Amino acid sequence: EVQLVESGGGLIQPGGSLRLSCVASGFTVSSNYMTWVRQAPGKGLEWVSVIYRGGNTQDADSVKGRFTISRDNSKNTLYLQMNSLRAEDTAVYYCARGGSAWSVDYWGQGTLVTVSS
Amino acid sequence: QSALTQPASVSGSPGQSITISCTGTSSDVGGYNYVSWYQHYPGKAPKLMIYDVTNRPSGVSNRFSGSKSGNTASLTISGLQAEDEADYYCSSYTSGSPFVFGTGTKVTVL
């Protein structure tokens, strides 16, 4: 059974850093592309970052230069390093697995990041 | 990349059919057959309902169907049930990024 469990969220001051983790089970993170999607309070889903099977990455313009997606194949874990955090980064962050072509077939339950002083 | 446009809310009575639209441009919805639909109950993990415009993952009810015409994709829920009350999001591959999501639609079962 495919499972994704995120952790690492919390309250952080503007300008601070946080690293989210997503432990995968039931498959290997290197065998699919993996992505982070967020949802700000009262808002819709927003794509954040993706890491492809070959290791290439791509980020949304809103986080480019501040967020870095990575994975540790030995730990079967996906990460999102978030630096220079802003109030507008406040959201529930979902870890998700790429499915057929450009769809996401499994999602985690999400972890809440709150950026506030 | 701007979000795809969805109606904020759609409602229907049990047993009826409803359709949710998802409007983009020729750089996303209209340019690729990579439209997906997700069902999201607040506080829960989103669930893939349709991928590649018309395909249903294993285990998804055949009451859910997808289609596309030009720059607009649609999700139809037939035989509406109380359990279908949730938020629904479309997404599409785009020329600039792998995903752009829709603004979301709240489905209410009357």
JSON list of C-alpha atoms in Angstrom, two decimals:
[
{"chain": "A", "resi": 1, "resn": "GLU", "atom": "CA", "xyz": [0.00, 0.00, 0.00]},
{"chain": "A", "resi": 2, "resn": "VAL", "atom": "CA", "xyz": [1.33, 3.41, -1.00]},
{"chain": "A", "resi": 3, "resn": "GLN", "atom": "CA", "xyz": [1.64, 5.84, 1.91]},
{"chain": "A", "resi": 4, "resn": "LEU", "atom": "CA", "xyz": [3.12, 9.31, 2.24]},
{"chain": "A", "resi": 5, "resn": "VAL", "atom": "CA", "xyz": [3.64, 10.86, 5.67]},
{"chain": "A", "resi": 6, "resn": "GLU", "atom": "CA", "xyz": [4.76, 14.46, 5.96]},
{"chain": "A", "resi": 7, "resn": "SER", "atom": "CA", "xyz": [6.38, 16.09, 8.97]},
{"chain": "A", "resi": 8, "resn": "GLY", "atom": "CA", "xyz": [8.35, 19.20, 9.87]},
{"chain": "A", "resi": 9, "resn": "GLY", "atom": "CA", "xyz": [5.67, 21.85, 9.76]},
{"chain": "A", "resi": 10, "resn": "GLY", "atom": "CA", "xyz": [5.19, 24.42, 12.49]},
{"chain": "A", "resi": 11, "resn": "LEU", "atom": "CA", "xyz": [5.27, 28.09, 13.42]},
{"chain": "A", "resi": 12, "resn": "ILE", "atom": "CA", "xyz": [8.22, 30.03, 12.05]},
{"chain": "A", "resi": 13, "resn": "GLN", "atom": "CA", "xyz": [9.06, 33.73, 11.95]},
{"chain": "A", "resi": 14, "resn": "PRO", "atom": "CA", "xyz": [9.31, 35.62, 8.64]},
{"chain": "A", "resi": 15, "resn": "GLY", "atom": "CA", "xyz": [12.76, 35.19, 7.14]},
{"chain": "A", "resi": 16, "resn": "GLY", "atom": "CA", "xyz": [13.26, 31.86, 8.87]},
{"chain": "A", "resi": 17, "resn": "SER", "atom": "CA", "xyz": [13.91, 28.40, 7.46]},
{"chain": "A", "resi": 18, "resn": "LEU", "atom": "CA", "xyz": [12.15, 25.06, 7.77]},
{"chain": "A", "resi": 19, "resn": "ARG", "atom": "CA", "xyz": [12.66, 21.63, 6.26]},
{"chain": "A", "resi": 20, "resn": "LEU", "atom": "CA", "xyz": [9.70, 19.41, 5.49]},
{"chain": "A", "resi": 21, "resn": "SER", "atom": "CA", "xyz": [10.08, 15.65, 5.20]},
{"chain": "A", "resi": 22, "resn": "CYS", "atom": "CA", "xyz": [7.88, 13.08, 3.52]},
{"chain": "A", "resi": 23, "resn": "VAL", "atom": "CA", "xyz": [8.49, 9.41, 4.23]},
{"chain": "A", "resi": 24, "resn": "ALA", "atom": "CA", "xyz": [7.21, 7.13, 1.49]},
{"chain": "A", "resi": 25, "resn": "SER", "atom": "CA", "xyz": [6.25, 3.47, 1.76]},
{"chain": "A", "resi": 26, "resn": "GLY", "atom": "CA", "xyz": [4.89, 0.98, -0.73]},
{"chain": "A", "resi": 27, "resn": "PHE", "atom": "CA", "xyz": [7.09, 2.30, -3.55]},
{"chain": "A", "resi": 28, "resn": "THR", "atom": "CA", "xyz": [10.47, 3.95, -4.03]},
{"chain": "A", "resi": 29, "resn": "VAL", "atom": "CA", "xyz": [10.65, 7.74, -4.38]},
{"chain": "A", "resi": 30, "resn": "SER", "atom": "CA", "xyz": [13.23, 7.46, -7.14]},
{"chain": "A", "resi": 31, "resn": "SER", "atom": "CA", "xyz": [10.87, 5.43, -9.34]},
{"chain": "A", "resi": 32, "resn": "ASN", "atom": "CA", "xyz": [8.32, 8.22, -9.80]},
{"chain": "A", "resi": 33, "resn": "TYR", "atom": "CA", "xyz": [8.48, 11.96, -10.00]},
{"chain": "A", "resi": 34, "resn": "MET", "atom": "CA", "xyz": [7.56, 13.51, -6.65]},
{"chain": "A", "resi": 35, "resn": "THR", "atom": "CA", "xyz": [6.04, 16.87, -5.98]},
{"chain": "A", "resi": 36, "resn": "TRP", "atom": "CA", "xyz": [4.99, 19.31, -3.27]},
{"chain": "A", "resi": 37, "resn": "VAL", "atom": "CA", "xyz": [1.65, 21.11, -3.46]},
{"chain": "A", "resi": 38, "resn": "ARG", "atom": "CA", "xyz": [0.37, 23.65, -0.93]},
{"chain": "A", "resi": 39, "resn": "GLN", "atom": "CA", "xyz": [-2.95, 25.12, 0.10]},
{"chain": "A", "resi": 40, "resn": "ALA", "atom": "CA", "xyz": [-3.07, 28.47, 1.87]},
{"chain": "A", "resi": 41, "resn": "PRO", "atom": "CA", "xyz": [-5.93, 29.01, 4.34]},
{"chain": "A", "resi": 42, "resn": "GLY", "atom": "CA", "xyz": [-9.18, 29.47, 2.45]},
{"chain": "A", "resi": 43, "resn": "LYS", "atom": "CA", "xyz": [-7.41, 29.18, -0.90]},
{"chain": "A", "resi": 44, "resn": "GLY", "atom": "CA", "xyz": [-6.98, 26.57, -3.61]},
{"chain": "A", "resi": 45, "resn": "LEU", "atom": "CA", "xyz": [-4.19, 24.15, -4.40]},
{"chain": "A", "resi": 46, "resn": "GLU", "atom": "CA", "xyz": [-0.90, 25.56, -5.67]},
{"chain": "A", "resi": 47, "resn": "TRP", "atom": "CA", "xyz": [1.94, 23.53, -7.18]},
{"chain": "A", "resi": 48, "resn": "VAL", "atom": "CA", "xyz": [5.29, 24.25, -5.48]},
{"chain": "A", "resi": 49, "resn": "SER", "atom": "CA", "xyz": [8.14, 21.99, -6.65]},
{"chain": "A", "resi": 50, "resn": "VAL", "atom": "CA", "xyz": [8.85, 18.75, -8.48]},
{"chain": "A", "resi": 51, "resn": "ILE", "atom": "CA", "xyz": [11.78, 16.34, -8.63]},
{"chain": "A", "resi": 52, "resn": "TYR", "atom": "CA", "xyz": [11.94, 14.01, -11.61]},
{"chain": "A", "resi": 53, "resn": "ARG", "atom": "CA", "xyz": [13.19, 10.43, -11.66]},
{"chain": "A", "resi": 54, "resn": "GLY", "atom": "CA", "xyz": [16.54, 11.53, -13.05]},
{"chain": "A", "resi": 55, "resn": "GLY", "atom": "CA", "xyz": [16.99, 14.08, -10.25]},
{"chain": "A", "resi": 56, "resn": "ASN", "atom": "CA", "xyz": [16.17, 17.24, -12.19]},
{"chain": "A", "resi": 57, "resn": "THR", "atom": "CA", "xyz": [14.00, 19.69, -10.31]},
{"chain": "A", "resi": 58, "resn": "GLN", "atom": "CA", "xyz": [11.59, 22.48, -11.16]},
{"chain": "A", "resi": 59, "resn": "ASP", "atom": "CA", "xyz": [10.03, 25.14, -8.94]},
{"chain": "A", "resi": 60, "resn": "ALA", "atom": "CA", "xyz": [7.09, 27.50, -9.14]},
{"chain": "A", "resi": 61, "resn": "ASP", "atom": "CA", "xyz": [8.05, 31.13, -9.70]},
{"chain": "A", "resi": 62, "resn": "SER", "atom": "CA", "xyz": [6.63, 32.02, -6.26]},
{"chain": "A", "resi": 63, "resn": "VAL", "atom": "CA", "xyz": [9.27, 29.93, -4.47]},
{"chain": "A", "resi": 64, "resn": "LYS", "atom": "CA", "xyz": [12.14, 29.93, -6.95]},
{"chain": "A", "resi": 65, "resn": "GLY", "atom": "CA", "xyz": [15.45, 30.67, -5.26]},
{"chain": "A", "resi": 66, "resn": "ARG", "atom": "CA", "xyz": [13.98, 30.14, -1.78]},
{"chain": "A", "resi": 67, "resn": "PHE", "atom": "CA", "xyz": [12.75, 26.52, -1.75]},
{"chain": "A", "resi": 68, "resn": "THR", "atom": "CA", "xyz": [14.71, 23.40, -2.69]},
{"chain": "A", "resi": 69, "resn": "ILE", "atom": "CA", "xyz": [13.22, 19.97, -3.30]},
{"chain": "A", "resi": 70, "resn": "SER", "atom": "CA", "xyz": [15.39, 16.89, -2.80]},
{"chain": "A", "resi": 71, "resn": "ARG", "atom": "CA", "xyz": [15.18, 13.21, -1.96]},
{"chain": "A", "resi": 72, "resn": "ASP", "atom": "CA", "xyz": [17.19, 10.60, -0.09]},
{"chain": "A", "resi": 73, "resn": "ASN", "atom": "CA", "xyz": [16.78, 7.29, -1.86]},
{"chain": "A", "resi": 74, "resn": "SER", "atom": "CA", "xyz": [18.34, 5.35, 1.03]},
{"chain": "A", "resi": 75, "resn": "LYS", "atom": "CA", "xyz": [15.68, 6.71, 3.38]},
{"chain": "A", "resi": 76, "resn": "ASN", "atom": "CA", "xyz": [12.93, 6.71, 0.75]},
{"chain": "A", "resi": 77, "resn": "THR", "atom": "CA", "xyz": [12.20, 10.26, 1.81]},
{"chain": "A", "resi": 78, "resn": "LEU", "atom": "CA", "xyz": [11.34, 13.48, 0.00]},
{"chain": "A", "resi": 79, "resn": "TYR", "atom": "CA", "xyz": [12.32, 16.87, 1.39]},
{"chain": "A", "resi": 80, "resn": "LEU", "atom": "CA", "xyz": [11.45, 20.51, 0.92]},
{"chain": "A", "resi": 81, "resn": "GLN", "atom": "CA", "xyz": [13.97, 23.00, 2.28]},
{"chain": "A", "resi": 82, "resn": "MET", "atom": "CA", "xyz": [12.23, 26.34, 2.71]},
{"chain": "A", "resi": 83, "resn": "ASN", "atom": "CA", "xyz": [14.34, 29.47, 3.27]},
{"chain": "A", "resi": 84, "resn": "SER", "atom": "CA", "xyz": [13.50, 33.16, 3.52]},
{"chain": "A", "resi": 85, "resn": "LEU", "atom": "CA", "xyz": [9.96, 32.30, 4.50]},
{"chain": "A", "resi": 86, "resn": "ARG", "atom": "CA", "xyz": [7.22, 34.88, 4.04]},
{"chain": "A", "resi": 87, "resn": "ALA", "atom": "CA", "xyz": [3.74, 35.26, 5.49]},
{"chain": "A", "resi": 88, "resn": "GLU", "atom": "CA", "xyz": [2.30, 34.24, 2.12]},
{"chain": "A", "resi": 89, "resn": "ASP", "atom": "CA", "xyz": [4.03, 30.85, 2.43]},
{"chain": "A", "resi": 90, "resn": "THR", "atom": "CA", "xyz": [1.61, 29.96, 5.23]},
{"chain": "A", "resi": 91, "resn": "ALA", "atom": "CA", "xyz": [-0.19, 26.85, 4.02]},
{"chain": "A", "resi": 92, "resn": "VAL", "atom": "CA", "xyz": [-0.74, 23.14, 4.39]},
{"chain": "A", "resi": 93, "resn": "TYR", "atom": "CA", "xyz": [2.01, 21.45, 2.39]},
{"chain": "A", "resi": 94, "resn": "TYR", "atom": "CA", "xyz": [1.21, 18.16, 0.69]},
{"chain": "A", "resi": 95, "resn": "CYS", "atom": "CA", "xyz": [3.73, 15.63, -0.53]},
{"chain": "A", "resi": 96, "resn": "ALA", "atom": "CA", "xyz": [2.49, 13.76, -3.58]},
{"chain": "A", "resi": 97, "resn": "ARG", "atom": "CA", "xyz": [3.53, 11.08, -6.06]},
{"chain": "A", "resi": 98, "resn": "GLY", "atom": "CA", "xyz": [3.45, 11.54, -9.79]},
{"chain": "A", "resi": 99, "resn": "GLY", "atom": "CA", "xyz": [1.18, 9.11, -11.57]},
{"chain": "A", "resi": 100, "resn": "SER", "atom": "CA", "xyz": [0.32, 8.62, -15.21]},
{"chain": "A", "resi": 101, "resn": "ALA", "atom": "CA", "xyz": [1.85, 11.38, -17.31]},
{"chain": "A", "resi": 102, "resn": "TRP", "atom": "CA", "xyz": [1.05, 14.67, -15.57]},
{"chain": "A", "resi": 103, "resn": "SER", "atom": "CA", "xyz": [-1.24, 13.66, -12.73]},
{"chain": "A", "resi": 104, "resn": "VAL", "atom": "CA", "xyz": [-0.73, 13.01, -9.04]},
{"chain": "A", "resi": 105, "resn": "ASP", "atom": "CA", "xyz": [-1.99, 9.63, -7.90]},
{"chain": "A", "resi": 106, "resn": "TYR", "atom": "CA", "xyz": [-1.18, 9.61, -4.17]},
{"chain": "A", "resi": 107, "resn": "TRP", "atom": "CA", "xyz": [-1.11, 12.43, -1.64]},
{"chain": "A", "resi": 108, "resn": "GLY", "atom": "CA", "xyz": [-0.06, 12.71, 1.97]},
{"chain": "A", "resi": 109, "resn": "GLN", "atom": "CA", "xyz": [-2.27, 14.18, 4.68]},
{"chain": "A", "resi": 110, "resn": "GLY", "atom": "CA", "xyz": [-0.29, 17.41, 4.71]},
{"chain": "A", "resi": 111, "resn": "THR", "atom": "CA", "xyz": [1.70, 19.39, 7.24]},
{"chain": "A", "resi": 112, "resn": "LEU", "atom": "CA", "xyz": [0.85, 22.96, 8.29]},
{"chain": "A", "resi": 113, "resn": "VAL", "atom": "CA", "xyz": [3.44, 25.71, 7.99]},
{"chain": "A", "resi": 114, "resn": "THR", "atom": "CA", "xyz": [2.59, 29.03, 9.63]},
{"chain": "A", "resi": 115, "resn": "VAL", "atom": "CA", "xyz": [4.85, 32.01, 8.99]},
{"chain": "A", "resi": 116, "resn": "SER", "atom": "CA", "xyz": [4.15, 34.71, 11.53]},
{"chain": "A", "resi": 117, "resn": "SER", "atom": "CA", "xyz": [5.89, 36.92, 14.04]},
{"chain": "B", "resi": 1, "resn": "GLN", "atom": "CA", "xyz": [1.16, 30.89, -14.55]},
{"chain": "B", "resi": 2, "resn": "SER", "atom": "CA", "xyz": [-2.43, 31.87, -13.70]},
{"chain": "B", "resi": 3, "resn": "ALA", "atom": "CA", "xyz": [-4.78, 29.41, -12.06]},
{"chain": "B", "resi": 4, "resn": "LEU", "atom": "CA", "xyz": [-7.36, 27.69, -14.24]},
{"chain": "B", "resi": 5, "resn": "THR", "atom": "CA", "xyz": [-10.86, 29.07, -13.82]},
{"chain": "B", "resi": 6, "resn": "GLN", "atom": "CA", "xyz": [-13.54, 27.00, -12.12]},
{"chain": "B", "resi": 7, "resn": "PRO", "atom": "CA", "xyz": [-16.97, 28.02, -10.78]},
{"chain": "B", "resi": 8, "resn": "ALA", "atom": "CA", "xyz": [-16.80, 28.67, -7.05]},
{"chain": "B", "resi": 9, "resn": "SER", "atom": "CA", "xyz": [-19.74, 26.41, -6.34]},
{"chain": "B", "resi": 10, "resn": "VAL", "atom": "CA", "xyz": [-22.06, 23.91, -8.00]},
{"chain": "B", "resi": 11, "resn": "SER", "atom": "CA", "xyz": [-25.03, 22.22, -6.36]},
{"chain": "B", "resi": 12, "resn": "GLY", "atom": "CA", "xyz": [-27.49, 19.49, -7.19]},
{"chain": "B", "resi": 13, "resn": "SER", "atom": "CA", "xyz": [-30.03, 17.17, -5.66]},
{"chain": "B", "resi": 14, "resn": "PRO", "atom": "CA", "xyz": [-29.33, 13.49, -5.01]},
{"chain": "B", "resi": 15, "resn": "GLY", "atom": "CA", "xyz": [-29.57, 11.49, -8.21]},
{"chain": "B", "resi": 16, "resn": "GLN", "atom": "CA", "xyz": [-29.03, 14.48, -10.48]},
{"chain": "B", "resi": 17, "resn": "SER", "atom": "CA", "xyz": [-26.02, 15.12, -12.69]},
{"chain": "B", "resi": 18, "resn": "ILE", "atom": "CA", "xyz": [-23.75, 18.12, -12.34]},
{"chain": "B", "resi": 19, "resn": "THR", "atom": "CA", "xyz": [-20.88, 19.42, -14.44]},
{"chain": "B", "resi": 20, "resn": "ILE", "atom": "CA", "xyz": [-17.87, 21.41, -13.27]},
{"chain": "B", "resi": 21, "resn": "SER", "atom": "CA", "xyz": [-15.98, 23.44, -15.87]},
{"chain": "B", "resi": 22, "resn": "CYS", "atom": "CA", "xyz": [-12.27, 24.22, -15.91]},
{"chain": "B", "resi": 23, "resn": "THR", "atom": "CA", "xyz": [-11.18, 26.95, -18.31]},
{"chain": "B", "resi": 24, "resn": "GLY", "atom": "CA", "xyz": [-7.61, 27.63, -19.30]},
{"chain": "B", "resi": 25, "resn": "THR", "atom": "CA", "xyz": [-5.72, 28.61, -22.42]},
{"chain": "B", "resi": 26, "resn": "SER", "atom": "CA", "xyz": [-4.03, 27.03, -25.40]},
{"chain": "B", "resi": 27, "resn": "SER", "atom": "CA", "xyz": [-0.84, 26.89, -23.28]},
{"chain": "B", "resi": 28, "resn": "ASP", "atom": "CA", "xyz": [-2.39, 24.49, -20.80]},
{"chain": "B", "resi": 29, "resn": "VAL", "atom": "CA", "xyz": [-5.84, 22.87, -21.06]},
{"chain": "B", "resi": 30, "resn": "GLY", "atom": "CA", "xyz": [-6.19, 23.45, -24.78]},
{"chain": "B", "resi": 31, "resn": "GLY", "atom": "CA", "xyz": [-2.68, 22.43, -25.68]},
{"chain": "B", "resi": 32, "resn": "TYR", "atom": "CA", "xyz": [-2.33, 19.09, -23.94]},
{"chain": "B", "resi": 33, "resn": "ASN", "atom": "CA", "xyz": [-4.47, 16.09, -23.04]},
{"chain": "B", "resi": 34, "resn": "TYR", "atom": "CA", "xyz": [-3.13, 16.15, -19.48]},
{"chain": "B", "resi": 35, "resn": "VAL", "atom": "CA", "xyz": [-6.08, 17.38, -17.46]},
{"chain": "B", "resi": 36, "resn": "SER", "atom": "CA", "xyz": [-6.68, 15.77, -14.07]},
{"chain": "B", "resi": 37, "resn": "TRP", "atom": "CA", "xyz": [-9.41, 16.16, -11.48]},
{"chain": "B", "resi": 38, "resn": "TYR", "atom": "CA", "xyz": [-9.08, 15.82, -7.70]},
{"chain": "B", "resi": 39, "resn": "GLN", "atom": "CA", "xyz": [-11.65, 15.41, -4.95]},
{"chain": "B", "resi": 40, "resn": "HIS", "atom": "CA", "xyz": [-10.71, 17.06, -1.67]},
{"chain": "B", "resi": 41, "resn": "TYR", "atom": "CA", "xyz": [-12.44, 16.79, 1.65]},
{"chain": "B", "resi": 42, "resn": "PRO", "atom": "CA", "xyz": [-11.14, 19.53, 4.00]},
{"chain": "B", "resi": 43, "resn": "GLY", "atom": "CA", "xyz": [-8.45, 18.20, 6.28]},
{"chain": "B", "resi": 44, "resn": "LYS", "atom": "CA", "xyz": [-7.94, 15.10, 4.17]},
{"chain": "B", "resi": 45, "resn": "ALA", "atom": "CA", "xyz": [-5.57, 14.11, 1.40]},
{"chain": "B", "resi": 46, "resn": "PRO", "atom": "CA", "xyz": [-6.84, 14.99, -2.10]},
{"chain": "B", "resi": 47, "resn": "LYS", "atom": "CA", "xyz": [-7.86, 12.04, -4.27]},
{"chain": "B", "resi": 48, "resn": "LEU", "atom": "CA", "xyz": [-7.25, 11.60, -7.99]},
{"chain": "B", "resi": 49, "resn": "MET", "atom": "CA", "xyz": [-10.58, 11.11, -9.79]},
{"chain": "B", "resi": 50, "resn": "ILE", "atom": "CA", "xyz": [-9.71, 11.60, -13.47]},
{"chain": "B", "resi": 51, "resn": "TYR", "atom": "CA", "xyz": [-6.42, 11.75, -15.35]},
{"chain": "B", "resi": 52, "resn": "ASP", "atom": "CA", "xyz": [-5.46, 12.41, -18.95]},
{"chain": "B", "resi": 53, "resn": "VAL", "atom": "CA", "xyz": [-8.83, 14.14, -19.50]},
{"chain": "B", "resi": 54, "resn": "THR", "atom": "CA", "xyz": [-11.03, 11.05, -19.51]},
{"chain": "B", "resi": 55, "resn": "ASN", "atom": "CA", "xyz": [-9.38, 8.20, -17.62]},
{"chain": "B", "resi": 56, "resn": "ARG", "atom": "CA", "xyz": [-10.56, 6.94, -14.25]},
{"chain": "B", "resi": 57, "resn": "PRO", "atom": "CA", "xyz": [-8.08, 5.35, -11.80]},
{"chain": "B", "resi": 58, "resn": "SER", "atom": "CA", "xyz": [-8.95, 1.93, -10.51]},
{"chain": "B", "resi": 59, "resn": "GLY", "atom": "CA", "xyz": [-11.51, 2.15, -7.72]},
{"chain": "B", "resi": 60, "resn": "VAL", "atom": "CA", "xyz": [-13.07, 5.46, -8.77]},
{"chain": "B", "resi": 61, "resn": "SER", "atom": "CA", "xyz": [-16.80, 5.24, -9.39]},
{"chain": "B", "resi": 62, "resn": "ASN", "atom": "CA", "xyz": [-17.93, 5.34, -13.03]},
{"chain": "B", "resi": 63, "resn": "ARG", "atom": "CA", "xyz": [-20.34, 8.11, -11.97]},
{"chain": "B", "resi": 64, "resn": "PHE", "atom": "CA", "xyz": [-17.35, 10.42, -12.50]},
{"chain": "B", "resi": 65, "resn": "SER", "atom": "CA", "xyz": [-16.41, 11.26, -16.07]},
{"chain": "B", "resi": 66, "resn": "GLY", "atom": "CA", "xyz": [-14.18, 13.82, -17.77]},
{"chain": "B", "resi": 67, "resn": "SER", "atom": "CA", "xyz": [-14.13, 15.55, -21.12]},
{"chain": "B", "resi": 68, "resn": "LYS", "atom": "CA", "xyz": [-12.52, 18.48, -22.92]},
{"chain": "B", "resi": 69, "resn": "SER", "atom": "CA", "xyz": [-13.43, 20.90, -25.67]},
{"chain": "B", "resi": 70, "resn": "GLY", "atom": "CA", "xyz": [-10.96, 23.53, -26.74]},
{"chain": "B", "resi": 71, "resn": "ASN", "atom": "CA", "xyz": [-9.58, 25.35, -23.70]},
{"chain": "B", "resi": 72, "resn": "THR", "atom": "CA", "xyz": [-12.27, 24.04, -21.33]},
{"chain": "B", "resi": 73, "resn": "ALA", "atom": "CA", "xyz": [-12.30, 20.73, -19.52]},
{"chain": "B", "resi": 74, "resn": "SER", "atom": "CA", "xyz": [-15.27, 19.36, -17.62]},
{"chain": "B", "resi": 75, "resn": "LEU", "atom": "CA", "xyz": [-15.97, 16.91, -14.82]},
{"chain": "B", "resi": 76, "resn": "THR", "atom": "CA", "xyz": [-19.43, 15.37, -14.72]},
{"chain": "B", "resi": 77, "resn": "ILE", "atom": "CA", "xyz": [-20.80, 13.63, -11.66]},
{"chain": "B", "resi": 78, "resn": "SER", "atom": "CA", "xyz": [-23.88, 11.58, -12.43]},
{"chain": "B", "resi": 79, "resn": "GLY", "atom": "CA", "xyz": [-26.26, 10.10, -9.89]},
{"chain": "B", "resi": 80, "resn": "LEU", "atom": "CA", "xyz": [-25.12, 12.65, -7.31]},
{"chain": "B", "resi": 81, "resn": "GLN", "atom": "CA", "xyz": [-24.73, 11.23, -3.81]},
{"chain": "B", "resi": 82, "resn": "ALA", "atom": "CA", "xyz": [-24.29, 12.87, -0.40]},
{"chain": "B", "resi": 83, "resn": "GLU", "atom": "CA", "xyz": [-20.71, 11.56, -0.23]},
{"chain": "B", "resi": 84, "resn": "ASP", "atom": "CA", "xyz": [-19.83, 13.57, -3.36]},
{"chain": "B", "resi": 85, "resn": "GLU", "atom": "CA", "xyz": [-20.06, 16.80, -1.37]},
{"chain": "B", "resi": 86, "resn": "ALA", "atom": "CA", "xyz": [-16.46, 18.04, -1.40]},
{"chain": "B", "resi": 87, "resn": "ASP", "atom": "CA", "xyz": [-14.11, 20.46, -3.12]},
{"chain": "B", "resi": 88, "resn": "TYR", "atom": "CA", "xyz": [-12.98, 19.59, -6.64]},
{"chain": "B", "resi": 89, "resn": "TYR", "atom": "CA", "xyz": [-9.87, 20.85, -8.40]},
{"chain": "B", "resi": 90, "resn": "CYS", "atom": "CA", "xyz": [-8.74, 20.47, -11.96]},
{"chain": "B", "resi": 91, "resn": "SER", "atom": "CA", "xyz": [-5.12, 20.61, -13.01]},
{"chain": "B", "resi": 92, "resn": "SER", "atom": "CA", "xyz": [-3.29, 20.70, -16.31]},
{"chain": "B", "resi": 93, "resn": "TYR", "atom": "CA", "xyz": [0.19, 20.37, -17.68]},
{"chain": "B", "resi": 94, "resn": "THR", "atom": "CA", "xyz": [1.40, 23.71, -19.03]},
{"chain": "B", "resi": 95, "resn": "SER", "atom": "CA", "xyz": [4.08, 24.90, -21.35]},
{"chain": "B", "resi": 96, "resn": "GLY", "atom": "CA", "xyz": [5.85, 26.58, -18.42]},
{"chain": "B", "resi": 97, "resn": "SER", "atom": "CA", "xyz": [5.43, 24.13, -15.56]},
{"chain": "B", "resi": 98, "resn": "PRO", "atom": "CA", "xyz": [4.22, 20.59, -14.96]},
{"chain": "B", "resi": 99, "resn": "PHE", "atom": "CA", "xyz": [1.11, 21.62, -13.06]},
{"chain": "B", "resi": 100, "resn": "VAL", "atom": "CA", "xyz": [-1.35, 24.45, -12.81]},
{"chain": "B", "resi": 101, "resn": "PHE", "atom": "CA", "xyz": [-4.39, 23.93, -10.64]},
{"chain": "B", "resi": 102, "resn": "GLY", "atom": "CA", "xyz": [-7.87, 25.32, -10.95]},
{"chain": "B", "resi": 103, "resn": "THR", "atom": "CA", "xyz": [-9.43, 27.75, -8.50]},
{"chain": "B", "resi": 104, "resn": "GLY", "atom": "CA", "xyz": [-11.55, 24.97, -7.01]},
{"chain": "B", "resi": 105, "resn": "THR", "atom": "CA", "xyz": [-15.27, 24.21, -6.91]},
{"chain": "B", "resi": 106, "resn": "LYS", "atom": "CA", "xyz": [-17.33, 23.40, -3.85]},
{"chain": "B", "resi": 107, "resn": "VAL", "atom": "CA", "xyz": [-19.97, 20.81, -4.66]},
{"chain": "B", "resi": 108, "resn": "THR", "atom": "CA", "xyz": [-23.05, 20.86, -2.47]},
{"chain": "B", "resi": 109, "resn": "VAL", "atom": "CA", "xyz": [-25.63, 18.10, -2.43]},
{"chain": "B", "resi": 110, "resn": "LEU", "atom": "CA", "xyz": [-28.99, 19.66, -1.62]}
]
